CSV table of C-alpha atoms and ligand atoms in Angstrom, one decimal:
chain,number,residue,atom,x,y,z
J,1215,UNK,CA,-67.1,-124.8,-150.6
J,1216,UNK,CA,-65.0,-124.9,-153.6
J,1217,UNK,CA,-64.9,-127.7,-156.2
J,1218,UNK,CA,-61.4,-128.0,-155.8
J,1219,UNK,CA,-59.8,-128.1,-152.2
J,1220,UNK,CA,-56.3,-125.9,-151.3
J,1221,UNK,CA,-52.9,-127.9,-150.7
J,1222,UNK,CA,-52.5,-127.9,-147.1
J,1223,UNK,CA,-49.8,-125.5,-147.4
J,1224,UNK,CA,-51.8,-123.2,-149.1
J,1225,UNK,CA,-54.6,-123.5,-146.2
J,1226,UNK,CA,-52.1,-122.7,-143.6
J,1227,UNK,CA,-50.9,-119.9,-145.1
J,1228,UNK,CA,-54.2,-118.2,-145.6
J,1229,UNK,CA,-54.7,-119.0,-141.7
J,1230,UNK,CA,-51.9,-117.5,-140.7
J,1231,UNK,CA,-52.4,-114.4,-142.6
J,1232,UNK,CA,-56.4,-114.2,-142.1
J,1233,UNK,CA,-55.1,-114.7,-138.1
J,1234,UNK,CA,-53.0,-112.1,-138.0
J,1235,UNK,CA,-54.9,-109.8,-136.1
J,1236,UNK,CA,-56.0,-112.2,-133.4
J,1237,UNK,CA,-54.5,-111.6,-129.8
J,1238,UNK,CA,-52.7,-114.3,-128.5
J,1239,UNK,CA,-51.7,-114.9,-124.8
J,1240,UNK,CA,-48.4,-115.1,-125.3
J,1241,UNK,CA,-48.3,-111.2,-126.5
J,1242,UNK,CA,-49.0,-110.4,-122.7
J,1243,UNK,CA,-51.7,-108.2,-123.6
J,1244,UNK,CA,-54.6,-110.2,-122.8
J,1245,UNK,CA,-54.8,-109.2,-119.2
J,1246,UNK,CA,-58.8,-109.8,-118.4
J,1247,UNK,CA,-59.3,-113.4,-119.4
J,1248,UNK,CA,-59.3,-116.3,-117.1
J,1249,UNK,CA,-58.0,-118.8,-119.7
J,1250,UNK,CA,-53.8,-118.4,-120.3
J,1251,UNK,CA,-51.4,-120.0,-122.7
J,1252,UNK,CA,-52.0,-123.6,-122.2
J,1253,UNK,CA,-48.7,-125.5,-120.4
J,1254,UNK,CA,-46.6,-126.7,-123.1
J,1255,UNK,CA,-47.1,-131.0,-122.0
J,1256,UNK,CA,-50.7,-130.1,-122.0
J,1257,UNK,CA,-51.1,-129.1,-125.6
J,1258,UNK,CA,-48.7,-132.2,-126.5
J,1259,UNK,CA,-50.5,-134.2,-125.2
J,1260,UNK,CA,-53.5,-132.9,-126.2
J,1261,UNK,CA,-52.4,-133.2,-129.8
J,1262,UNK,CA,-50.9,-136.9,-129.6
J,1263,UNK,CA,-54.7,-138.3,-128.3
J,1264,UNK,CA,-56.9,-135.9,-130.4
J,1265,UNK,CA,-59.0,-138.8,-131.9
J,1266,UNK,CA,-59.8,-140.2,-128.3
J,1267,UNK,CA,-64.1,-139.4,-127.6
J,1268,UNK,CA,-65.1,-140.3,-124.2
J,1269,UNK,CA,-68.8,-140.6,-125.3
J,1270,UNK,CA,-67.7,-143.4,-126.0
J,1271,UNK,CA,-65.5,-145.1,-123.1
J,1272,UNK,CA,-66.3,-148.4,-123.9
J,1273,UNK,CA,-64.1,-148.7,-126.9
J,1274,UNK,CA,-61.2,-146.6,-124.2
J,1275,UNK,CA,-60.9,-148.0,-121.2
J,1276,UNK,CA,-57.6,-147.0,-120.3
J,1277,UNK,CA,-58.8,-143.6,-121.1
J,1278,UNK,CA,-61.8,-143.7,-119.5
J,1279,UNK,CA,-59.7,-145.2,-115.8
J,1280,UNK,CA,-57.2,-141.9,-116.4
J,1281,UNK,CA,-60.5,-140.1,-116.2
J,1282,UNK,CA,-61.2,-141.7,-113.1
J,1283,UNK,CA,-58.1,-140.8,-111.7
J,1284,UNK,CA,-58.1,-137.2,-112.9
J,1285,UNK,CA,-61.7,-136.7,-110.2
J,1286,UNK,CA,-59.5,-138.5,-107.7
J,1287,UNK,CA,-56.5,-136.1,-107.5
J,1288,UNK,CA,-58.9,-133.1,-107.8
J,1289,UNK,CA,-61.0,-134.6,-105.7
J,1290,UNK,CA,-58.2,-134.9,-102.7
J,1291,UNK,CA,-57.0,-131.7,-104.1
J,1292,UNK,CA,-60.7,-130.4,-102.6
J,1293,UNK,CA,-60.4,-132.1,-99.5
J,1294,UNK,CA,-62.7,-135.6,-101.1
J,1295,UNK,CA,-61.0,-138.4,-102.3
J,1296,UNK,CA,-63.9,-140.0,-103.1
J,1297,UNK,CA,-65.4,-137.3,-105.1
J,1298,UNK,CA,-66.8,-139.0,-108.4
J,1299,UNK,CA,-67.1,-136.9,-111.8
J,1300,UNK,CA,-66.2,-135.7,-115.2
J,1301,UNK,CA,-64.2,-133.4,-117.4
J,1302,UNK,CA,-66.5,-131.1,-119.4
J,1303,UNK,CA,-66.5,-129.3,-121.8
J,1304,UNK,CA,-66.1,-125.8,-119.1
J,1305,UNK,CA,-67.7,-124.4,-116.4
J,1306,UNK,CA,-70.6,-123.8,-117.9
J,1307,UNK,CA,-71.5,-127.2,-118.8
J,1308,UNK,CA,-70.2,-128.1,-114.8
J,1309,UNK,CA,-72.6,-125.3,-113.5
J,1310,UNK,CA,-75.6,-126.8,-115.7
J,1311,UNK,CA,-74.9,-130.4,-114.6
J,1312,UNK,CA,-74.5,-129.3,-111.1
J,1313,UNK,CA,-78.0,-127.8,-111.0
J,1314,UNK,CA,-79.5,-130.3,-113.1
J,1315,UNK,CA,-78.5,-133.1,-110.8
J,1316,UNK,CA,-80.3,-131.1,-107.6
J,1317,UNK,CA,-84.0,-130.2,-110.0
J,1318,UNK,CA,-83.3,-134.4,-111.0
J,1319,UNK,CA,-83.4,-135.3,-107.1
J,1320,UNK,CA,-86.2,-133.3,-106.3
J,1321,UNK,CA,-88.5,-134.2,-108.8
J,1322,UNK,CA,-87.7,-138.0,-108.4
J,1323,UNK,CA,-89.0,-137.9,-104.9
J,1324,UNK,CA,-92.2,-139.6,-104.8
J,1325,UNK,CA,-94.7,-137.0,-103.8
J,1326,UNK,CA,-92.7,-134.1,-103.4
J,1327,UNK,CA,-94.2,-131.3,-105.0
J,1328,UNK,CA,-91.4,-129.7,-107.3
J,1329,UNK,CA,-89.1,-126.9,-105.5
J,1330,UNK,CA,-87.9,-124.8,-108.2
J,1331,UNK,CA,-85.7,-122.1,-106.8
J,1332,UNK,CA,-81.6,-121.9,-106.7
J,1333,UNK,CA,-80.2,-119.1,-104.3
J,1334,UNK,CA,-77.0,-117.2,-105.3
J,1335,UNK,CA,-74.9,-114.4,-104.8
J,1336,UNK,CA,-75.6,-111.3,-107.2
J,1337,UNK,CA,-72.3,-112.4,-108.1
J,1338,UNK,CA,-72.3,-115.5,-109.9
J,1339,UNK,CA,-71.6,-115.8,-113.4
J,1340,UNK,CA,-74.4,-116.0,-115.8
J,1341,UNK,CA,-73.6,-119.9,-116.8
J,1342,UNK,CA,-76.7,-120.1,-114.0
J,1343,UNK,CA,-78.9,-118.1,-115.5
J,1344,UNK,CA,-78.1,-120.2,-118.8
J,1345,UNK,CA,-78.6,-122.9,-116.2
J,1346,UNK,CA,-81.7,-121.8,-115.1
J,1347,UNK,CA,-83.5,-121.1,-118.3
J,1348,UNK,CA,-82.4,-124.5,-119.6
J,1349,UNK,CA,-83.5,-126.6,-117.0
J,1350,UNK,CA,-87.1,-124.6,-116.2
J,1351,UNK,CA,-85.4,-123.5,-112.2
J,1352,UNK,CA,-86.1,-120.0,-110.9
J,1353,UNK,CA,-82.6,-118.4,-109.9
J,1354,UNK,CA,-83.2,-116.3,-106.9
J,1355,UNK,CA,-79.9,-113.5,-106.7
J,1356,UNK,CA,-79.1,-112.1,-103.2
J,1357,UNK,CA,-77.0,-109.0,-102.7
J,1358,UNK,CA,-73.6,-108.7,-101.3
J,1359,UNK,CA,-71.8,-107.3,-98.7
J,1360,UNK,CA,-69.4,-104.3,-98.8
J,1361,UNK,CA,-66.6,-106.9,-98.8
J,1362,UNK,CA,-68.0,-108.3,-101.7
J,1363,UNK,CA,-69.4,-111.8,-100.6
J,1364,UNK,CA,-72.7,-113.1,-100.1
J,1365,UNK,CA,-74.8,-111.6,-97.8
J,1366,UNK,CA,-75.4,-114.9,-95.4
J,1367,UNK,CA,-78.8,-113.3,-93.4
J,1368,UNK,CA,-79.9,-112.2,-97.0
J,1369,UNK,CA,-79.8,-115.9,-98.1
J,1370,UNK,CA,-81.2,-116.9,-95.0
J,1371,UNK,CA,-84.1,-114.7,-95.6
J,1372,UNK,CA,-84.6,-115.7,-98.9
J,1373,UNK,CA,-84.8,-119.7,-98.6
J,1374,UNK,CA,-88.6,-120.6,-98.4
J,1375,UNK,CA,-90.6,-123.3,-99.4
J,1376,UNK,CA,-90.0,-123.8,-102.8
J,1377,UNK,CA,-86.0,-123.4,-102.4
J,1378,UNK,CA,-84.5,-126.7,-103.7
J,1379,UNK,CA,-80.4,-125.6,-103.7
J,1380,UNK,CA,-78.0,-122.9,-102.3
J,1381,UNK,CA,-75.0,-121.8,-104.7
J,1382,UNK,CA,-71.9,-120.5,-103.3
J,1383,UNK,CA,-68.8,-118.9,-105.4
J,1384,UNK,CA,-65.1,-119.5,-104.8
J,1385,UNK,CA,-63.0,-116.9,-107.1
J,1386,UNK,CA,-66.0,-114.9,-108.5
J,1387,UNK,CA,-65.8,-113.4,-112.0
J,1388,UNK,CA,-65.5,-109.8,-110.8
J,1389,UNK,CA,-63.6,-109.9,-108.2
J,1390,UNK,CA,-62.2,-113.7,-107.4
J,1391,UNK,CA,-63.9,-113.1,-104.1
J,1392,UNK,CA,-64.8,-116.7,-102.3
J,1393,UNK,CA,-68.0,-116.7,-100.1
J,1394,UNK,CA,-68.2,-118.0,-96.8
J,1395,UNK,CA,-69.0,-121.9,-97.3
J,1396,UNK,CA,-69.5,-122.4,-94.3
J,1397,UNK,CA,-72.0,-120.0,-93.6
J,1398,UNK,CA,-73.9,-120.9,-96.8
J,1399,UNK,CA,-73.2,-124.8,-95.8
J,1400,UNK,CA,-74.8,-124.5,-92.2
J,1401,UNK,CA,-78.1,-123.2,-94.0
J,1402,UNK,CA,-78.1,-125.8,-96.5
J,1403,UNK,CA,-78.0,-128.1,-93.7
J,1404,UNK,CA,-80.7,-126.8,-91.9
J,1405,UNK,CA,-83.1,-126.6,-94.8
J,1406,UNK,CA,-82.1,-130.1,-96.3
J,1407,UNK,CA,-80.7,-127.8,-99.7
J,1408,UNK,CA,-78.1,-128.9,-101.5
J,1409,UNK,CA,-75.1,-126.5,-101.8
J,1410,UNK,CA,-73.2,-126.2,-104.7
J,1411,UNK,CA,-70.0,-124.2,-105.5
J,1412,UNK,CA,-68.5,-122.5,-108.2
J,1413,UNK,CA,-64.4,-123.0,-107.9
J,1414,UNK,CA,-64.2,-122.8,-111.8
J,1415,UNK,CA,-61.5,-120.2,-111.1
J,1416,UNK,CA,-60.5,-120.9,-107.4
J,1417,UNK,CA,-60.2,-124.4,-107.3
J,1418,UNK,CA,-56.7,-124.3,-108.9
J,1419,UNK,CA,-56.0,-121.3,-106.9
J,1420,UNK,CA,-57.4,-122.0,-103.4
J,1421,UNK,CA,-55.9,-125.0,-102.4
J,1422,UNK,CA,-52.2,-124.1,-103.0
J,1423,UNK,CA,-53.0,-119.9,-101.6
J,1424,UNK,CA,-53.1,-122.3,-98.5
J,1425,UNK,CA,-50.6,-123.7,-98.7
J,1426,UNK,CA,-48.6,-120.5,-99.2
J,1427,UNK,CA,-50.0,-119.5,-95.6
J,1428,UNK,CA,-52.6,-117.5,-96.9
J,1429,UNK,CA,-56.4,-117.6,-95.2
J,1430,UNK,CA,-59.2,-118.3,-97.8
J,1431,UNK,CA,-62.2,-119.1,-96.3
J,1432,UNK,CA,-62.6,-123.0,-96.6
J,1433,UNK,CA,-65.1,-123.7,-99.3
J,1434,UNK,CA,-64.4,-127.3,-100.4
J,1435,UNK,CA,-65.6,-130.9,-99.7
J,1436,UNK,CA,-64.3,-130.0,-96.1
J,1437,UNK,CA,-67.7,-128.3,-95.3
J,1438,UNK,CA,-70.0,-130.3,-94.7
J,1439,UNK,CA,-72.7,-129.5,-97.0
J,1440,UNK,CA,-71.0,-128.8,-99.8
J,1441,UNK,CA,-72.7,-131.6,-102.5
J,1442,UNK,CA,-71.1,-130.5,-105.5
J,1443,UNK,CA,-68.3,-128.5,-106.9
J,1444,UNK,CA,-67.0,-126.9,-110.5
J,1445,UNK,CA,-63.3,-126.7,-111.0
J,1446,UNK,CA,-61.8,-126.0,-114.6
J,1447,UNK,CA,-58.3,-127.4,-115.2
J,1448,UNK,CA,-58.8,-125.1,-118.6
J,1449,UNK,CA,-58.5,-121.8,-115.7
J,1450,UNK,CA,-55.6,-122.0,-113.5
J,1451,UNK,CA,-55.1,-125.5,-114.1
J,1452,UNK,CA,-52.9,-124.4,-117.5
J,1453,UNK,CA,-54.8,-127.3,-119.4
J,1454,UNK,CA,-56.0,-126.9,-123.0
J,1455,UNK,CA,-59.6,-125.8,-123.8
J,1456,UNK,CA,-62.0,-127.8,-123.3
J,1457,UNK,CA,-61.1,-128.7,-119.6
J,1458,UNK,CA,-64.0,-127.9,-117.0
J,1459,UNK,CA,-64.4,-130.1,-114.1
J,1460,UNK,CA,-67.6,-131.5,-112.3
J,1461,UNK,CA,-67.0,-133.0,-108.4
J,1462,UNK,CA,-70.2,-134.6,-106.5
J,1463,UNK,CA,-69.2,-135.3,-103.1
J,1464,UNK,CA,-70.5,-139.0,-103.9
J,1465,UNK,CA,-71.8,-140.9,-106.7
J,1466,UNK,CA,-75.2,-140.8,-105.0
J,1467,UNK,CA,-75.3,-137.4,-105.8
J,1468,UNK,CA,-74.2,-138.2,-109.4
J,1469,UNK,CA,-76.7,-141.1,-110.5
J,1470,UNK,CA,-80.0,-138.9,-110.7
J,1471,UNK,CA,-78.5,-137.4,-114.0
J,1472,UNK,CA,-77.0,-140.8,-115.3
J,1473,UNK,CA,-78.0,-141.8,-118.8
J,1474,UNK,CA,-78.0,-145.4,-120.0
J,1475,UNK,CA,-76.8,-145.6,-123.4
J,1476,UNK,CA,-77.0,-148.6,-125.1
J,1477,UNK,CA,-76.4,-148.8,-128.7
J,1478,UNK,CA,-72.1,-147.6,-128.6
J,1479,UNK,CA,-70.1,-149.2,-130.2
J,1480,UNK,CA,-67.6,-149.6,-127.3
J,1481,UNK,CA,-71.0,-151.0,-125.7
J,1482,UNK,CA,-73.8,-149.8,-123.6
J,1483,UNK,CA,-72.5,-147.0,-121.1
J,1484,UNK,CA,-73.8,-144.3,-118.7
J,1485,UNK,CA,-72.9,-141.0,-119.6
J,1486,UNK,CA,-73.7,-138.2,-117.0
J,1487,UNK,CA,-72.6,-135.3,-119.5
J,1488,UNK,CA,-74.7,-132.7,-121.1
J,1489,UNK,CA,-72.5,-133.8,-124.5
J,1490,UNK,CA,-71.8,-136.7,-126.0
J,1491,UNK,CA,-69.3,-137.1,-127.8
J,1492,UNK,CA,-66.2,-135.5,-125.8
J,1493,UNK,CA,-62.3,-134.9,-125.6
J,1494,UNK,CA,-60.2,-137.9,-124.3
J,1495,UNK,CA,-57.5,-135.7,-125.2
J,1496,UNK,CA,-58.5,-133.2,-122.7
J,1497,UNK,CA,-58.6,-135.3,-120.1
J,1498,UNK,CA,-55.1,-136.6,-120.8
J,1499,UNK,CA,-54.1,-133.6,-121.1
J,1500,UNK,CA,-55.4,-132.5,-117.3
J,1501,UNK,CA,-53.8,-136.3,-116.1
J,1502,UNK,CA,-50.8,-135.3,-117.6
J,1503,UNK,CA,-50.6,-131.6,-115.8
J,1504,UNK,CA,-51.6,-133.2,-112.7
J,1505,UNK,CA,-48.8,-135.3,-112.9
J,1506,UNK,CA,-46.1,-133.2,-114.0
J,1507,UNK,CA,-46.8,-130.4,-112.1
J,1508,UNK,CA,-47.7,-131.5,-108.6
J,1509,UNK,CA,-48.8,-129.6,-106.3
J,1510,UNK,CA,-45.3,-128.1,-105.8
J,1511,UNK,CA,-45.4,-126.6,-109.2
J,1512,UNK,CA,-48.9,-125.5,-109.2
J,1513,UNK,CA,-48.7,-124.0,-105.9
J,1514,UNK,CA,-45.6,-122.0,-107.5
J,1515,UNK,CA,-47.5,-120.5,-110.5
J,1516,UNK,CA,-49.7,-119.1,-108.0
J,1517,UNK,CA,-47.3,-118.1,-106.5
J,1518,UNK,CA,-46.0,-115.8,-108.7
J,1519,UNK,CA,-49.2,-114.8,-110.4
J,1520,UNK,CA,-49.9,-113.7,-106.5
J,1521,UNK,CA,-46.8,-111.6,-105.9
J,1522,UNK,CA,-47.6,-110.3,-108.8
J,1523,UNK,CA,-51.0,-109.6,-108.3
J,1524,UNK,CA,-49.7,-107.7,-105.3
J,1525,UNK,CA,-47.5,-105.4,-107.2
J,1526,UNK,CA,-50.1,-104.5,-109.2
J,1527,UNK,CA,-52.2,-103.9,-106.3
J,1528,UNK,CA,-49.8,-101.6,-104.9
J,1529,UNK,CA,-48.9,-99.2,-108.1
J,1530,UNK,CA,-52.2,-99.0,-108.5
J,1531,UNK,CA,-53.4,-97.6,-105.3
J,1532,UNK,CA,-50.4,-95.0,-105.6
J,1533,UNK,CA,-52.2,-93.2,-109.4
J,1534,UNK,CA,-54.0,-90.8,-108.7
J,1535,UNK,CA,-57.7,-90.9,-110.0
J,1536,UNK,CA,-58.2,-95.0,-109.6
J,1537,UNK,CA,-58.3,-96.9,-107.1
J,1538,UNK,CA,-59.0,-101.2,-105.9
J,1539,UNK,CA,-62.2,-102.2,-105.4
J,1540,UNK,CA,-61.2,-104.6,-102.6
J,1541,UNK,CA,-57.7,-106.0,-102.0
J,1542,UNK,CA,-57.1,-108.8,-103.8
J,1543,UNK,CA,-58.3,-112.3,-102.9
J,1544,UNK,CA,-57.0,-114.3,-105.5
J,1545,UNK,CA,-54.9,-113.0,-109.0
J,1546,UNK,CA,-58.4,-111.3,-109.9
J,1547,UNK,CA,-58.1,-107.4,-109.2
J,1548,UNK,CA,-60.7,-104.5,-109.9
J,1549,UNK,CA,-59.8,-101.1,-110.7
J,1550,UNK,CA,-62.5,-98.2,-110.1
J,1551,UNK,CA,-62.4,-94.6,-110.5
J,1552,UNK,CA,-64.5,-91.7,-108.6
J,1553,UNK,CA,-63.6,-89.2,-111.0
J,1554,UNK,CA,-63.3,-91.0,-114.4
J,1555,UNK,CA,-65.7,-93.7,-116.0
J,1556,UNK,CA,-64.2,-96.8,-116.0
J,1557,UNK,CA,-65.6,-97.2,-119.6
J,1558,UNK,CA,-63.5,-94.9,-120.7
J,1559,UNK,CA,-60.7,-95.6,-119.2
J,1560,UNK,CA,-61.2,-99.4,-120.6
J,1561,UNK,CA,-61.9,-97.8,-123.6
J,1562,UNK,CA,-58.4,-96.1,-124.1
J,1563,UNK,CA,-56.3,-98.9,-122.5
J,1564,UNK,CA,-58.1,-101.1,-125.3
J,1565,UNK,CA,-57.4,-98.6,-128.2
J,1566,UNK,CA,-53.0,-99.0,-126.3
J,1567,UNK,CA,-53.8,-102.8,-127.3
J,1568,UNK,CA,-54.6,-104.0,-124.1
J,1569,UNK,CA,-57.5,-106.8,-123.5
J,1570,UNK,CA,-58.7,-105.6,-120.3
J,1571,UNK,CA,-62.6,-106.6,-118.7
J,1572,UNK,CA,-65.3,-104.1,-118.0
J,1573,UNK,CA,-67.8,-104.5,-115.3
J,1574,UNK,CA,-70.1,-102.1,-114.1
J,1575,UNK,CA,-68.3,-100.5,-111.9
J,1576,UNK,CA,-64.7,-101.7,-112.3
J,1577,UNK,CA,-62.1,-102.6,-115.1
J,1578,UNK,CA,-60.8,-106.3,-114.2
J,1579,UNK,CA,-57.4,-107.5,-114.5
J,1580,UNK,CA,-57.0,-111.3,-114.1
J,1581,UNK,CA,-53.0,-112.0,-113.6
J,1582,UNK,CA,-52.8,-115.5,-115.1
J,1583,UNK,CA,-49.2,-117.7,-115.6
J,1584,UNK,CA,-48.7,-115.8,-119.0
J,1585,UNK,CA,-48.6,-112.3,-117.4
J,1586,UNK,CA,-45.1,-111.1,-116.4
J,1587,UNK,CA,-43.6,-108.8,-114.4
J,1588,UNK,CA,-42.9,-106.9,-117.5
J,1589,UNK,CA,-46.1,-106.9,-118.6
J,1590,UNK,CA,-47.7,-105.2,-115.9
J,1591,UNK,CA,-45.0,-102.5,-115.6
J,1592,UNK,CA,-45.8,-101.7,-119.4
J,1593,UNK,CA,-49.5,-101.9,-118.4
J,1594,UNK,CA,-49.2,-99.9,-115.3
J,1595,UNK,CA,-47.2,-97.4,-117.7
J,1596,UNK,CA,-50.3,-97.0,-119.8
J,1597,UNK,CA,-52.9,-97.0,-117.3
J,1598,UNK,CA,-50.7,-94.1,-115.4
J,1599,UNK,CA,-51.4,-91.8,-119.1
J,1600,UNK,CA,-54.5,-92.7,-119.8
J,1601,UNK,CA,-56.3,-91.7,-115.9
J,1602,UNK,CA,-53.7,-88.5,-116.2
J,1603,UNK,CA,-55.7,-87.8,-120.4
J,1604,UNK,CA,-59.4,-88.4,-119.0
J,1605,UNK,CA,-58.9,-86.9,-115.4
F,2477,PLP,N1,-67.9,-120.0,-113.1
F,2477,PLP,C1,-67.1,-118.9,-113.0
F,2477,PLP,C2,-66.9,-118.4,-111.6
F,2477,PLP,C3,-66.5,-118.2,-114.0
F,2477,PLP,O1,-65.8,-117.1,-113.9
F,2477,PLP,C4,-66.7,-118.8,-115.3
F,2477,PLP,C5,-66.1,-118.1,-116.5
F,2477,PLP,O2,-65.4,-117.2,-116.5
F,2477,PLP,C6,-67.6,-119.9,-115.5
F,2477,PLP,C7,-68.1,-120.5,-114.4
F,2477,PLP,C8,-67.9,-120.4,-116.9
F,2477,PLP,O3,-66.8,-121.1,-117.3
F,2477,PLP,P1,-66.6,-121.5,-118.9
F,2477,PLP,O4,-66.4,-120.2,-119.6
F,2477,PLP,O5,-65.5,-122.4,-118.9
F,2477,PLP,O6,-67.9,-122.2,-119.3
């Protein structure tokens, strides 16, 4: 730190220039991220309530009953109107409280000896192995199907004694493939688990792909054992980062992982976050999305992020040397090759300037609300030269 501090001009300047070479959504070119330009209310009122911490909600009570709203309308959104909650920090933190609040159940019953093991998908994101290592739990991964979902008699095979919690995904990172719920919810019934699933990306997609007429499986408070879901407003919910969401289908569910917290200034509180100190703002900004963009509106951004999604889809089945791993689900679409690796093809679409993802066995493109349709023409333009160079 220098002695003596930069005008505020000065500052900005040097950020601008220092920034220069940072990708920004609006450019188009990030084309592999599930985050997007954040809708323009959002970031306004973001910025108007910055100073707002909901650590504190004594001192914000206004705040802190906006919250309470906020799990209401995503909670009805997911079939629960009763759903009780927070805004976190992302999915991450969601996935972490989610399992924390299952290990916190099992180990306050009186006797029990402690069940340690989650079951999930080969497919879900690594916030659970995070999860897992954090909180001492021993994730169990199952393999999938050729369609790309769970394999149900694999889970069913798996659960045993020690197995304290089954973990669906709705909208998987690779793919934005949903698992069937209610498969998974019949065997957590059975067994007495607790099912919890990951709709970070699909809970703002889901709901209004339904709506459209389209068939996702059902995978929200609907089915019956689902106990707990993650759905991030700072996904397809346009809000600004930070914005995840935690849902327990009832506050029964929540209170294991309540802390009492008595010394605030706003006075004594419970906080069930990991953090403490946390964004009001982000929450007002998800109250204030909610609001202005209804369900008609959010049901048309995925609408067009679907047609979209489709196009692609299509071009891309017609160049020779790629094809889709599985049609598209959601506005999450993988490209593979047979004759090229899809490193290098990632590679050379990178070095073009685009911001694609690489998985294993597939580059994925996630068509968020900043990706238009000239966007992916340009982008299907580039991917056509690149597979015809390496093939
Ligand atoms: N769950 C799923 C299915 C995800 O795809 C992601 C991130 O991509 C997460 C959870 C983690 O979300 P975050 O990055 O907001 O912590």
């Amino acid at each position: 730190m220098e002695e003596r501090g930069e005008t505020s001009r000065e500052v900005c300047q040097e950020l601008e220039a220092r920034l220069a070479n940072d990708l920004e959504f609006s450019s188009g070119r990030i084309i592999g991220s599930m985050c997007t330009l954040p809708h323009e209310l959002g970031r306004k009122v973001y910025f108007r309530y910055l100073e707002k911490n909901l650590g504190d909600p004594g001192l914000l009570p206004a705040t802190a009953q906006l919250e309470r709203e906020v799990i209401e309308v995503m909670g009805t959104l997911l079939s629960n109107p009763k759903a009780v909650g927070n805004i976190v920090t992302g999915g991450t933190e969601a996935n972490v409280i989610a399992l924390d609040s299952v290990r916190n159940r099992e180990s306050a019953a009186a006797g029990s000896t402690m069940h340690r093991e989650i079951i999930a998908p080969a497919s879900v994101h690594c916030s659970f192995d995070k999860a897992a290592r954090l909180l001492g739990l021993e994730l169990t991964k199952v393999p999938l199907t050729e369609s790309f979902q769970v394999d149900i008699e694999a889970v069913e095979h798996a659960i045993n004694a020690d197995t304290l919690a089954l973990v669906g995904v709705a909208g998987t990172t690779s793919l934005g493939i949903v698992d069937p719920i209610d498969k998974l919810s019949q065997l957590a019934v059975e067994n007495d688990l607790r099912l919890h699933v990951d709709a970070a990306f699909g809970g703002f997609v889901l709901p209004f792909l339904r709506d459209l007429g389209h068939k996702p499986p059902e995978f929200d408070f609907k089915v019956p054992g689902v106990s707990t879901i993650t759905i991030d407003p700072h996904k397809m919910g346009l809000a600004p980062i930070p914005a995840g969401g935690i849902l327990f289908r009832d506050s029964d569910l929540q209170r294991p992982i309540e802390h009492r917290i008595p010394y605030l200034a706003g006075g004594e509180t419970r906080q069930s976050t990991l953090v403490g100190t946390r964004s009001g703002g982000s929450v007002l900004a998800v109250w204030a999305l909610l609001r202005h963009l209804g369900r008609e509106g959010y049901r048309n951004i995925v609408q067009r992020c679907m047609t979209l999604t489709h196009k692609l889809a299509d071009r891309i089945r017609q160049v020779d040397g790629v094809d889709l791993m599985v049609q598209p689900v959601t506005n999450i679409l993988g490209i593979k090759s047979d004759v090229i690796q899809v490193r290098r093809i990632a590679q050379e679409l990178r070095e073009r300037g685009w911001a694609v993802s690489l998985f294993p066995r597939h580059i994925r493109i996630v068509v968020m609300p900043h990706i238009s349709a000239e966007h992916i023409e340009s982008f299907l333009n580039d991917l056509e030269v690149v597979v015809k160079k390496l093939g």
